[in-house]
Coordinates of C-alpha atoms in Angstrom, one line a residue:
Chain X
X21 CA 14.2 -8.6 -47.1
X22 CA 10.5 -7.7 -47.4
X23 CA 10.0 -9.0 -50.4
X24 CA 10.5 -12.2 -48.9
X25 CA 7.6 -15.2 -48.7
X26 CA 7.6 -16.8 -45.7
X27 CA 6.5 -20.7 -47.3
X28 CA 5.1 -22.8 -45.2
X29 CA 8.0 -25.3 -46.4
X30 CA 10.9 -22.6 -45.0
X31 CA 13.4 -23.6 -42.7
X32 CA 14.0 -21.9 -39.3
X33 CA 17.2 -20.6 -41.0
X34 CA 15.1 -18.9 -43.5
X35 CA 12.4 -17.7 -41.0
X36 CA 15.1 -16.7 -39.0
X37 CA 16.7 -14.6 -42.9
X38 CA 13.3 -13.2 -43.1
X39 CA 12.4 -11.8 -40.0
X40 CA 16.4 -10.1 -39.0
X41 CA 18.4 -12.4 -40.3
X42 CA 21.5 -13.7 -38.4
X43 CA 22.1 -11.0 -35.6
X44 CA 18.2 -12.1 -34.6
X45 CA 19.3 -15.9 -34.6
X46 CA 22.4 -14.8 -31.8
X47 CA 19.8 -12.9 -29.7
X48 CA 16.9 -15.7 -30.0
X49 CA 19.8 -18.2 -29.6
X50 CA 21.5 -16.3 -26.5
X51 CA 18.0 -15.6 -24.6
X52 CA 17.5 -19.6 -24.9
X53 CA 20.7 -20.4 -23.5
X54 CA 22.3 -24.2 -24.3
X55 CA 19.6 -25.9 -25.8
X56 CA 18.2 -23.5 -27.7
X57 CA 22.0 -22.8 -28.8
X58 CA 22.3 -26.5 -30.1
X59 CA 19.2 -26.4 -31.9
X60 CA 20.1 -22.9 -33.8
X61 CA 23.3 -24.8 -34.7
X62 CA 21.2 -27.8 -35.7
X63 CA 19.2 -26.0 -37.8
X64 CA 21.7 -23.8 -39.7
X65 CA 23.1 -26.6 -40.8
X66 CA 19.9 -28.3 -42.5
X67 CA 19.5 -28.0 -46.6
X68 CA 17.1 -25.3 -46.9
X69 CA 14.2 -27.0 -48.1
X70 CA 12.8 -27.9 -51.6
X71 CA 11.7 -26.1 -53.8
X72 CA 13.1 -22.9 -52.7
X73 CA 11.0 -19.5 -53.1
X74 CA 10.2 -18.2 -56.2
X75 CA 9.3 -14.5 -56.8
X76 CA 8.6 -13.0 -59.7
X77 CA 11.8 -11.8 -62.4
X78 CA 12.1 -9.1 -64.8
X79 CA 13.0 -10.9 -67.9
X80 CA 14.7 -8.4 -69.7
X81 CA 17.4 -7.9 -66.3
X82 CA 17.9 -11.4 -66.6
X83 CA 18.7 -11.7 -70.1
X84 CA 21.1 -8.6 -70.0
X85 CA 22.9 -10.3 -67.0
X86 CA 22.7 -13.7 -68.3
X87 CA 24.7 -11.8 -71.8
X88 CA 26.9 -10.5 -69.3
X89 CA 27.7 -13.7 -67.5
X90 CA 28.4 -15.4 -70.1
X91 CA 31.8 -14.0 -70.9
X92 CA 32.7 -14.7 -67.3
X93 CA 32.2 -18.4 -66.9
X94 CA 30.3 -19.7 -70.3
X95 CA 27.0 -20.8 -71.0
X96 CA 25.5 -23.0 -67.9
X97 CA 27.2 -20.8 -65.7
X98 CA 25.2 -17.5 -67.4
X99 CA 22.1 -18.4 -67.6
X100 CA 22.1 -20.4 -63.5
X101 CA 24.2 -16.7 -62.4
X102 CA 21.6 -14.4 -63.8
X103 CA 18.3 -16.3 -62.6
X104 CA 20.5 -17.5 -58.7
X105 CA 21.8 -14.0 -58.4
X106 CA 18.3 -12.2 -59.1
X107 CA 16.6 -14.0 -56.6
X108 CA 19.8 -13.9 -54.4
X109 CA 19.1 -10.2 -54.4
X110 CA 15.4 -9.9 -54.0
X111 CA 14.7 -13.2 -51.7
X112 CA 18.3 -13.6 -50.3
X113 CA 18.9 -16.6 -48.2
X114 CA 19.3 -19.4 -49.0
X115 CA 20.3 -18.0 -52.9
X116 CA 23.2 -17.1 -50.4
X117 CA 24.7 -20.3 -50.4
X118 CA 24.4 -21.6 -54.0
X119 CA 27.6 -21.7 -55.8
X120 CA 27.1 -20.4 -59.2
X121 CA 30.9 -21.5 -60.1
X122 CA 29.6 -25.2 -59.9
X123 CA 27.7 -24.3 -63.3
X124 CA 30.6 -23.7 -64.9
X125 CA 31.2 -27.4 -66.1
X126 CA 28.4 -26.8 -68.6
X127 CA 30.3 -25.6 -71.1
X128 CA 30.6 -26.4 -74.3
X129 CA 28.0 -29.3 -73.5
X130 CA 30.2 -30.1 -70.7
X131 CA 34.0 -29.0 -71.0
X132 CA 33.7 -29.2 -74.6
X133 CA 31.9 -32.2 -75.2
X134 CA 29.2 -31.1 -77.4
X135 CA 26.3 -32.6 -75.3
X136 CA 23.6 -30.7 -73.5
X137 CA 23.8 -27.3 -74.5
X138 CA 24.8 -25.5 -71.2
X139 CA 22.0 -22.9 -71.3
X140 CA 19.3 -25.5 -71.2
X141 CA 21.6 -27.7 -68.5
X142 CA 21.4 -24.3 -66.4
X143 CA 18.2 -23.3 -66.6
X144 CA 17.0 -27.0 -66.0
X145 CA 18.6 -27.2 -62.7
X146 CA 17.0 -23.4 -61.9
X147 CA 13.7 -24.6 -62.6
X148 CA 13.7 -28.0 -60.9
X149 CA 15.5 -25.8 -57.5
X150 CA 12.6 -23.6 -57.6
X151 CA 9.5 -24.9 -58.9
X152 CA 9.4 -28.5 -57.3
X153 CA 7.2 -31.0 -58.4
X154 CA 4.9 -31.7 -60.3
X155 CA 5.8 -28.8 -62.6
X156 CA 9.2 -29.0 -62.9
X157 CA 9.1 -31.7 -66.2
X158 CA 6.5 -29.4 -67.3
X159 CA 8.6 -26.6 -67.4
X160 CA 11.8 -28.1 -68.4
X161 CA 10.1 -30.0 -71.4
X162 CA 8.1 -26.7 -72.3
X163 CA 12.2 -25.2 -72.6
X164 CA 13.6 -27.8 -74.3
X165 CA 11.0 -28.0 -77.4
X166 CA 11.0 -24.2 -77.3
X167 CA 15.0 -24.6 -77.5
X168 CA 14.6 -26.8 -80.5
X169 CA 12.1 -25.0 -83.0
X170 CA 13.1 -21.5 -82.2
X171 CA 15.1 -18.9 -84.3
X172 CA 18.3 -18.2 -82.5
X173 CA 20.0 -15.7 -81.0
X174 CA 17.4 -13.1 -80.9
X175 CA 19.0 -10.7 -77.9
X176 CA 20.7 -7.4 -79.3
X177 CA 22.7 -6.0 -77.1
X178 CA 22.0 -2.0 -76.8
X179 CA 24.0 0.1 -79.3
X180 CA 25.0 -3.7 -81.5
X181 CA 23.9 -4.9 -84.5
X182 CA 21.5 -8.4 -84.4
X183 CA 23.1 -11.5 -85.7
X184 CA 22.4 -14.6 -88.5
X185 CA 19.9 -16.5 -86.8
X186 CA 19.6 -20.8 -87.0
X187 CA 17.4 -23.1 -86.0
X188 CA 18.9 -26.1 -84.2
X189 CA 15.9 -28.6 -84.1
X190 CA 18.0 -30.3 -80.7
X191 CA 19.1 -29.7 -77.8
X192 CA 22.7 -30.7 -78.3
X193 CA 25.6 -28.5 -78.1
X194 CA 27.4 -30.2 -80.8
X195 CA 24.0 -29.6 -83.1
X196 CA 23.0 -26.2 -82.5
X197 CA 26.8 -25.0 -82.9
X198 CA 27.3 -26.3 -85.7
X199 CA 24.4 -25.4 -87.5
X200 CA 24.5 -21.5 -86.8
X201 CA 28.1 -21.9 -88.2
X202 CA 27.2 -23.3 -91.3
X203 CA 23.6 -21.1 -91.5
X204 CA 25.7 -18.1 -90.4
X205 CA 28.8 -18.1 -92.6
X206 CA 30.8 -17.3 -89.1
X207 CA 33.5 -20.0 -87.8
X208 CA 32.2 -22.4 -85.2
X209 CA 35.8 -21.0 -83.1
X210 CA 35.3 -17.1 -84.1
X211 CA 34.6 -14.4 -82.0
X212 CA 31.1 -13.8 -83.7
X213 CA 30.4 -17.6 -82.4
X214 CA 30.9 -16.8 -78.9
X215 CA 28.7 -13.8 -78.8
X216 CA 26.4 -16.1 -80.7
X217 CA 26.6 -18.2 -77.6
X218 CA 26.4 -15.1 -74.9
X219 CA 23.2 -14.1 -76.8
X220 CA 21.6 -17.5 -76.4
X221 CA 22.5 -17.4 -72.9
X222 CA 19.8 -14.2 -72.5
X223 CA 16.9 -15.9 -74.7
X224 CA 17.3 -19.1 -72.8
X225 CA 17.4 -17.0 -69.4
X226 CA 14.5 -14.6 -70.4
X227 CA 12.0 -17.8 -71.7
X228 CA 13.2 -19.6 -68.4
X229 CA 11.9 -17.0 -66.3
X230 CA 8.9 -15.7 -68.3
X231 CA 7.8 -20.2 -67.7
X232 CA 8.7 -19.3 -63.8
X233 CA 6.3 -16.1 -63.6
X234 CA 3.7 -17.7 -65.4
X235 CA 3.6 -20.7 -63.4
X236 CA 4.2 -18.3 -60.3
X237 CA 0.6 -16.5 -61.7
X238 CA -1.0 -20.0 -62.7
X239 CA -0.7 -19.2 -66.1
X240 CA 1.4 -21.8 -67.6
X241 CA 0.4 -23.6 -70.4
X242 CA 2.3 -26.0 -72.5
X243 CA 2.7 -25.8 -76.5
X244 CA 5.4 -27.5 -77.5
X245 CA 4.6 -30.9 -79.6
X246 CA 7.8 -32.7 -81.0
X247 CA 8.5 -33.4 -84.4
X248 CA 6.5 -36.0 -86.3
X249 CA 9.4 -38.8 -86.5
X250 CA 9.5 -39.3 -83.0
X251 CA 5.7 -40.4 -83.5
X252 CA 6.3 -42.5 -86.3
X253 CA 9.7 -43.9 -84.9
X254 CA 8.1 -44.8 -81.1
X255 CA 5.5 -46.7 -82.6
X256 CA 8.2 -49.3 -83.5
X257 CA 11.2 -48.7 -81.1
X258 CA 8.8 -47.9 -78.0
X259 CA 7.4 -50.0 -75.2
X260 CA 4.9 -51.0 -76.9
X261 CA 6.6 -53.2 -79.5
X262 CA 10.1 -53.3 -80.1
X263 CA 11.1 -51.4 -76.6
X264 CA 14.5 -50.4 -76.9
X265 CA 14.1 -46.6 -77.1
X266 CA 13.0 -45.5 -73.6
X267 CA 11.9 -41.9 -74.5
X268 CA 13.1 -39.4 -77.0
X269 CA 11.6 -35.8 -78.0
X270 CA 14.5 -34.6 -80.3
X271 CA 14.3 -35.2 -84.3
X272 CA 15.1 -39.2 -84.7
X273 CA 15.8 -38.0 -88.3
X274 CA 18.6 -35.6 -87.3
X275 CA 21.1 -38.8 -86.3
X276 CA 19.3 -41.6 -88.1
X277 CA 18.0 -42.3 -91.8
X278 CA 14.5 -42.6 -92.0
X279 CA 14.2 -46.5 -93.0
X280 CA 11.6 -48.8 -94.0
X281 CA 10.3 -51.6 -91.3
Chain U
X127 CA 33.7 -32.0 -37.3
X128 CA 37.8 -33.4 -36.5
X129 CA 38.1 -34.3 -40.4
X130 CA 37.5 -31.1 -41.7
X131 CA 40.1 -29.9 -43.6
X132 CA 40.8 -25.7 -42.7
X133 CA 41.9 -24.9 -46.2
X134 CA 43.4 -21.5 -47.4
X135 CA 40.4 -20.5 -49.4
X136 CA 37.6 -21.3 -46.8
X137 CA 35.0 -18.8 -45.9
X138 CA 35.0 -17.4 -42.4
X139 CA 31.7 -19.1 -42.0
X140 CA 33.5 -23.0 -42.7
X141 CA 36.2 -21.7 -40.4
X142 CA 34.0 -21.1 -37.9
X143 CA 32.1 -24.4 -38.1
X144 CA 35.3 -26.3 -38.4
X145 CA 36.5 -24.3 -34.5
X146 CA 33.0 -24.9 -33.2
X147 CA 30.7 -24.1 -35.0
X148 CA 27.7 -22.0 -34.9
X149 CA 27.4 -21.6 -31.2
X150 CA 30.7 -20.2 -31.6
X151 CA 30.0 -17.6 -33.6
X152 CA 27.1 -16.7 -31.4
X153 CA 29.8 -16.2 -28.9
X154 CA 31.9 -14.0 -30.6
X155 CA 29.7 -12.1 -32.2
X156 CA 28.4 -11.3 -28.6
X157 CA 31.7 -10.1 -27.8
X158 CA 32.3 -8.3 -30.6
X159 CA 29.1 -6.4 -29.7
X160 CA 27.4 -4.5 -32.9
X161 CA 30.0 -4.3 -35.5
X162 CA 31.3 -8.1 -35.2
X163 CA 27.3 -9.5 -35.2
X164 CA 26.6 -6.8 -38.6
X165 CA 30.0 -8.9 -40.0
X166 CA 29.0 -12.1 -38.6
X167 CA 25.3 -11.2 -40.5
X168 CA 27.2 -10.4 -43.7
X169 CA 29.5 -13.5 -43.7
X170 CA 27.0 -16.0 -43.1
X171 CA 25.2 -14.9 -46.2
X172 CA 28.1 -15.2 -48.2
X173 CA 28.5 -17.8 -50.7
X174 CA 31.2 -20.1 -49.5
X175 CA 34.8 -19.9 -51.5
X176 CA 35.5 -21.9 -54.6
X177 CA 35.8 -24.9 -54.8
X178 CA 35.0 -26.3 -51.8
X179 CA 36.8 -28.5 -49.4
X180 CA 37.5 -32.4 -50.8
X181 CA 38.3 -35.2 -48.0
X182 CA 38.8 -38.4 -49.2
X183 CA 35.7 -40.8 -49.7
X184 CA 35.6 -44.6 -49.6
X185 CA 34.7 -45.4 -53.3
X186 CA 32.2 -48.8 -51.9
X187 CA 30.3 -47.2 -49.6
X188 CA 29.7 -44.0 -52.4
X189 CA 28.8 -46.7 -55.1
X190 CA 26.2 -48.5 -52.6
X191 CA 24.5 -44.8 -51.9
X192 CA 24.1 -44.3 -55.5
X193 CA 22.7 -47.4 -56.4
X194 CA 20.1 -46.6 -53.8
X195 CA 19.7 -43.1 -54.4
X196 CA 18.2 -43.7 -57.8
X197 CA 15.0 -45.7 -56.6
X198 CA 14.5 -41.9 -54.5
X199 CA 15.3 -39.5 -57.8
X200 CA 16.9 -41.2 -60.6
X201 CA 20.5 -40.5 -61.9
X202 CA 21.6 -37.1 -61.8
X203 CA 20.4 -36.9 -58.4
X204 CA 21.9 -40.6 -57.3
X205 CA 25.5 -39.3 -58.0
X206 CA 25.3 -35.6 -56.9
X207 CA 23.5 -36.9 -53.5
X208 CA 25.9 -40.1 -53.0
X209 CA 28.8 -38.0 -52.9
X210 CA 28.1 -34.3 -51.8
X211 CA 25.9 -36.3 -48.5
X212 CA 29.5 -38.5 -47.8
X213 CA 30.7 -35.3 -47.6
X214 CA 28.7 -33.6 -45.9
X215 CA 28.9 -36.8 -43.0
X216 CA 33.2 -35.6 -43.2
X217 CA 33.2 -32.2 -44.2
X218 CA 29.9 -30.4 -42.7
X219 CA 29.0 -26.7 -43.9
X220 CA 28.8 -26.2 -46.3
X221 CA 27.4 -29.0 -48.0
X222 CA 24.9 -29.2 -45.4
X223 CA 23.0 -26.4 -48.0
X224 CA 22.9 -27.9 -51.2
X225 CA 20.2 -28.9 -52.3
X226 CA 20.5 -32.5 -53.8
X227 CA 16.8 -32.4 -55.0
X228 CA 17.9 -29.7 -57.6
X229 CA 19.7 -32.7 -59.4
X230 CA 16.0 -34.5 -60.0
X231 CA 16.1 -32.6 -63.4
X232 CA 18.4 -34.7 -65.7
X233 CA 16.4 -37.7 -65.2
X234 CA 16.5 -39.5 -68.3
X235 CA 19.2 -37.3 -70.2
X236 CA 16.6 -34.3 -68.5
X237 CA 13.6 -35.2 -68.2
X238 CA 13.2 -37.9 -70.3
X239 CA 14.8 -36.0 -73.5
X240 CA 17.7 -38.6 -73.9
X241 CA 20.6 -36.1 -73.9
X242 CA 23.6 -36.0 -71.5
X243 CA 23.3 -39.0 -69.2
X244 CA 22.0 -38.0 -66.0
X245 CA 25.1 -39.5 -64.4
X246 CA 27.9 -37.9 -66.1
X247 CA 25.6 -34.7 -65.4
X248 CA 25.8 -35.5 -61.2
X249 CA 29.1 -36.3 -61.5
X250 CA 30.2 -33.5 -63.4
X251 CA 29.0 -30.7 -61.3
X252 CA 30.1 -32.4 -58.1
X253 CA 34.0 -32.6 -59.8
X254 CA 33.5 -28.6 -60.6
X255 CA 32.2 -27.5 -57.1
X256 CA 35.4 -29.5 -55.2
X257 CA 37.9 -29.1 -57.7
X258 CA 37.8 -25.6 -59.1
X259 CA 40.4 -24.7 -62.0
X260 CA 42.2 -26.0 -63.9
X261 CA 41.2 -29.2 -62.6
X262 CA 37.5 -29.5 -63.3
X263 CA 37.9 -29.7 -67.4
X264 CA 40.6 -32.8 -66.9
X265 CA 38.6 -34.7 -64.2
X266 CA 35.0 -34.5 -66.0
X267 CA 36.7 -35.0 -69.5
X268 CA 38.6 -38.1 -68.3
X269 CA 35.5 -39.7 -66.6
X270 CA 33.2 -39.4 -70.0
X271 CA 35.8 -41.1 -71.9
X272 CA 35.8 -43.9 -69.1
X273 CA 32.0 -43.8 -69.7
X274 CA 32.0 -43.8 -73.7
X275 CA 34.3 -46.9 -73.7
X276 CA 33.6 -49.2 -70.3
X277 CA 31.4 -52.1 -70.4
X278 CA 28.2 -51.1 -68.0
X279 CA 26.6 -52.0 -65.5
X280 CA 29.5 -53.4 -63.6
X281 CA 28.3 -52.8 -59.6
X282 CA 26.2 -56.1 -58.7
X283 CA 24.2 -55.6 -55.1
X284 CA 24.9 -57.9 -52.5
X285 CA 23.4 -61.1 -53.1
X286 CA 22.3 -60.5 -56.7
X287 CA 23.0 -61.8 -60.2
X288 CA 25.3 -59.7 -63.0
X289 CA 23.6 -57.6 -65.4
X290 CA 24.4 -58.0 -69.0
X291 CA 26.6 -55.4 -70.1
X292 CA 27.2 -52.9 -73.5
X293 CA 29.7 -50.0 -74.2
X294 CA 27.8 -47.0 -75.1
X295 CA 30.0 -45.2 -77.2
X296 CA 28.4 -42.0 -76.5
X297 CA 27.8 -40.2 -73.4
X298 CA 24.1 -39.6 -74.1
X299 CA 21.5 -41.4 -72.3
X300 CA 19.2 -42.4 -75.6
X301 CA 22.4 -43.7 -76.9
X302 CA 23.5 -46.0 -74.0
X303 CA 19.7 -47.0 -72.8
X304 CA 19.3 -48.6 -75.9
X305 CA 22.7 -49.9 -76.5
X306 CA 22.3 -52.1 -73.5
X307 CA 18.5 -52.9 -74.6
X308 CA 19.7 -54.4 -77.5
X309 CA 22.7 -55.7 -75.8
X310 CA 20.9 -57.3 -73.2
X311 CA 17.2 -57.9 -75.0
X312 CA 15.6 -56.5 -71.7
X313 CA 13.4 -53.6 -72.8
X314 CA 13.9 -49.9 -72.3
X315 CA 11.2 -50.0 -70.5
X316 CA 11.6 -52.7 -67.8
X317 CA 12.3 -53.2 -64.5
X318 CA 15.9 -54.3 -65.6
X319 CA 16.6 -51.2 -67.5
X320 CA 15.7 -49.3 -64.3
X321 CA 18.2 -51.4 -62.3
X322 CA 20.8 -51.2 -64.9
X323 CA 20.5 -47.6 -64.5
X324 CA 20.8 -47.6 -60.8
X325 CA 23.5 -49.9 -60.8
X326 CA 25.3 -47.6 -63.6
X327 CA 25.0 -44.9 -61.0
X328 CA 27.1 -46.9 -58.0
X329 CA 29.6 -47.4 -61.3
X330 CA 30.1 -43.8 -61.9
X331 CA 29.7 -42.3 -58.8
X332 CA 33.0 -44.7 -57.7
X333 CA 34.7 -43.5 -60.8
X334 CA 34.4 -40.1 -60.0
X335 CA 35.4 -40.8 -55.8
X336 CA 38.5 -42.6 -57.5
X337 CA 39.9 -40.2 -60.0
X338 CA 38.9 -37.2 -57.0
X339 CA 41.1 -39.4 -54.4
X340 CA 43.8 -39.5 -56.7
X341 CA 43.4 -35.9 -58.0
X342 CA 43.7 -34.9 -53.8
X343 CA 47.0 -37.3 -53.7
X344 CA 48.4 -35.5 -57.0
X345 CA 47.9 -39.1 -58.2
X346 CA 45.3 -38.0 -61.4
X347 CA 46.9 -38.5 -65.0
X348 CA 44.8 -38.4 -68.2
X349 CA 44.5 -41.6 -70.2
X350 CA 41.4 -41.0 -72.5
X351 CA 42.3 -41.1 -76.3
X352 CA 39.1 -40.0 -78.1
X353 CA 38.2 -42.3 -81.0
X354 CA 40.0 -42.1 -84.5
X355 CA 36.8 -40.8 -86.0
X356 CA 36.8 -37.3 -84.3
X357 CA 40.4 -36.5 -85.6
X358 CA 39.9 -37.5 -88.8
X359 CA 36.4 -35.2 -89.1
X360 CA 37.7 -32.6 -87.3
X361 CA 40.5 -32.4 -90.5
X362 CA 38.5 -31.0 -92.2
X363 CA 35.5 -29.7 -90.2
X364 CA 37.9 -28.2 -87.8
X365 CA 39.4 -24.7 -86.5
X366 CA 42.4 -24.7 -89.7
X367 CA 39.7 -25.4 -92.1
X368 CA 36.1 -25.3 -92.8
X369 CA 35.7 -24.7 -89.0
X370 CA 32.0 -25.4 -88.9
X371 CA 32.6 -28.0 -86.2
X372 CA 33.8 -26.2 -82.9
X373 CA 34.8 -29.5 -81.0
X374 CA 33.9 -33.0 -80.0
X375 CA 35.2 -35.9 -78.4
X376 CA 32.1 -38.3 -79.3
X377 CA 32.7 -41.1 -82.2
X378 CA 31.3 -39.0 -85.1
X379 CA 30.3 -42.1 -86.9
X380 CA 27.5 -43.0 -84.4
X381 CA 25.0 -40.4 -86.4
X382 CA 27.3 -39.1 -89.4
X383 CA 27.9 -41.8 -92.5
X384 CA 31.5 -41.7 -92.9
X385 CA 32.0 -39.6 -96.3
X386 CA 34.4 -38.7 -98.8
X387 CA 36.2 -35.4 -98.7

């Protein structure tokens, strides 16, 4: 447990992890008799609070467990697992009482609905958990535009050959699927597909935690800039004119024929 | 803590909260002396057992909590925290450790990016964590159908005036925000948007209580039919073909012209 932070924002429960952990709560709690009994009880029943610790990740052993994880419960489950678990083992409580197996509705862009691609639903939820706000929009948005213009998958697994590589230009399931299958020659339900999808699930995890260490160090910087349609298209369909597109980032010219006004 | 249910598959630490609770276990780990506090120490930083315990919720009071949920953290976060803090109220540990800010991040279809509706998102990880397999897949995919084909918003606050309704079609949040903007001609930007939002929170946060009460009854049967569209393009695009489409349940048609073979 030394690794540990003791944030200002940690709750007795986690002061209590941190300096002896649970056996230390008993004593404290038996030396202060019935009240202080009723307020240990109190306490260990409060939501740790938000955001919860942070410590700095090896991005590489995230990405090999997030390849790993993948084969166990799918894509949102992978990439939550390998970030949750690392920080489970070097921060420990409260990573103790997340339950990765919640993630596992991700899939497939949510049992097979082609939305969201899991990796990017999974790391989103690890990064707002742990980074709070303001920065957690930052982050997210920095992920998701990365997501979008980047060659994928780029993680070999030791001793394997790399795959064909596609770039999705969205964030969808459905999309990014889909165009790998067709870029890659490979069937959208084949084996090589899957491991396509495992492979993802280590880049996503390894650029979600190389945004968390660099925020961590105060190094953060944001890059991405979204395709020029959604400039041209806002200018029309946003607030200040037509306002009936609240906010988009993805490729407008992915689902909708450019058109004349 | 009379309502709690002592299922098969719950961790010693919900057993113990459910006899007593903490104080409890303070007691006997005391009499257990070193090797029952080390196990006591090891349980409570377990993870607790998938899925975790379900009691039956009263669909109104859950919708109401939604709808006022979203004015603290917008969707996602309305419909995890208006159901996982009802049971917390019934159940106790251990949703009295997750963290319901965590769900702040699919704002907007995440953060503003239009994908998955934050709702669906809420509600989906909240039917995975208390229903484990092989519910989950049945539940979540029978309560985005409801969403792809209801007319929304239908929840009206006490002592306020309807909303003007759409049918989305789609369970993306671009997609339905500006369905109902055109629907309604209130802007994507407006106050009513926001509250049409907020009010489509208390309408899928009762969904989900309902088809959860009747999966704990053995009540649950599957009515969605997915549109006519996504058989016909998965013909051809399909597994038994050119397999470049690895499934869908969306309308195809809302961003893909139809098209001769």
């Amino acid at each position: 447990m030394a690794e540990q932070p003791v944030e200002s924002g940690v709750s007795r429960r986690g002061l209590l992890a941190a300096t002896g952990g649970f056996a230390a709560g008993v004593a404290v709690g038996t030396l202060l008799g019935g009240a202080g009994l009723a307020g240990l009880k109190a306490k260990a029943q409060e939501v740790p609070a938000w955001p919860w610790p942070y410590v700095k990740l090896d991005p590489d052993a995230v990405a090999q467990k997030a390849h790993a994880s993948f084969y166990e419960g799918a894509c949102n489950y992978a990439v939550a697992k390998a970030i949750l678990s690392e920080l489970r083992d070097k921060v420990g409580h409260p990573y103790t009482v997340i339950p990765y197996d919640m993630f596992r509705y991700g899939e497939g862009g949510v049992v097979g609905w082609g939305t969201l691609c899991g990796t990017l639903n999974g790391a989103s939820a690890v990064i707002a958990l742990v980074t709070g706000k303001p920065a957690y929009p930052k982050l997210i948005n920095e992920l998701m535009g990365w997501y979008t213009q980047s060659e994928f998958p780029r993680y070999v697994p030791a001793g394997q050959q790399a795959l064909p590589t596609s770039v999705s230009g969205s964030p969808l399931c459905h999309v990014s699927v889909t165009k790998w299958a067709v870029a890659s020659g490979y069937g959208a339900d084949s084996k090589e597909r899957a491991e396509r999808c495992a492979r993802l699930c280590a880049d996503v995890a390894r650029r979600t935690v190389e945004l968390l260490n660099a925020h961590l160090d105060g190094q953060f910087a944001a890059t991405f800039v979204p395709p020029e349609s959604v400039k041209t298209c806002l200018s029309c369909h946003g607030k200040e004119n037509l306002n009936n597109v609240r906010q988009i980032k993805t490729d407008c010219v992915q689902c909708h024929a450019p058109h004349e006004t």
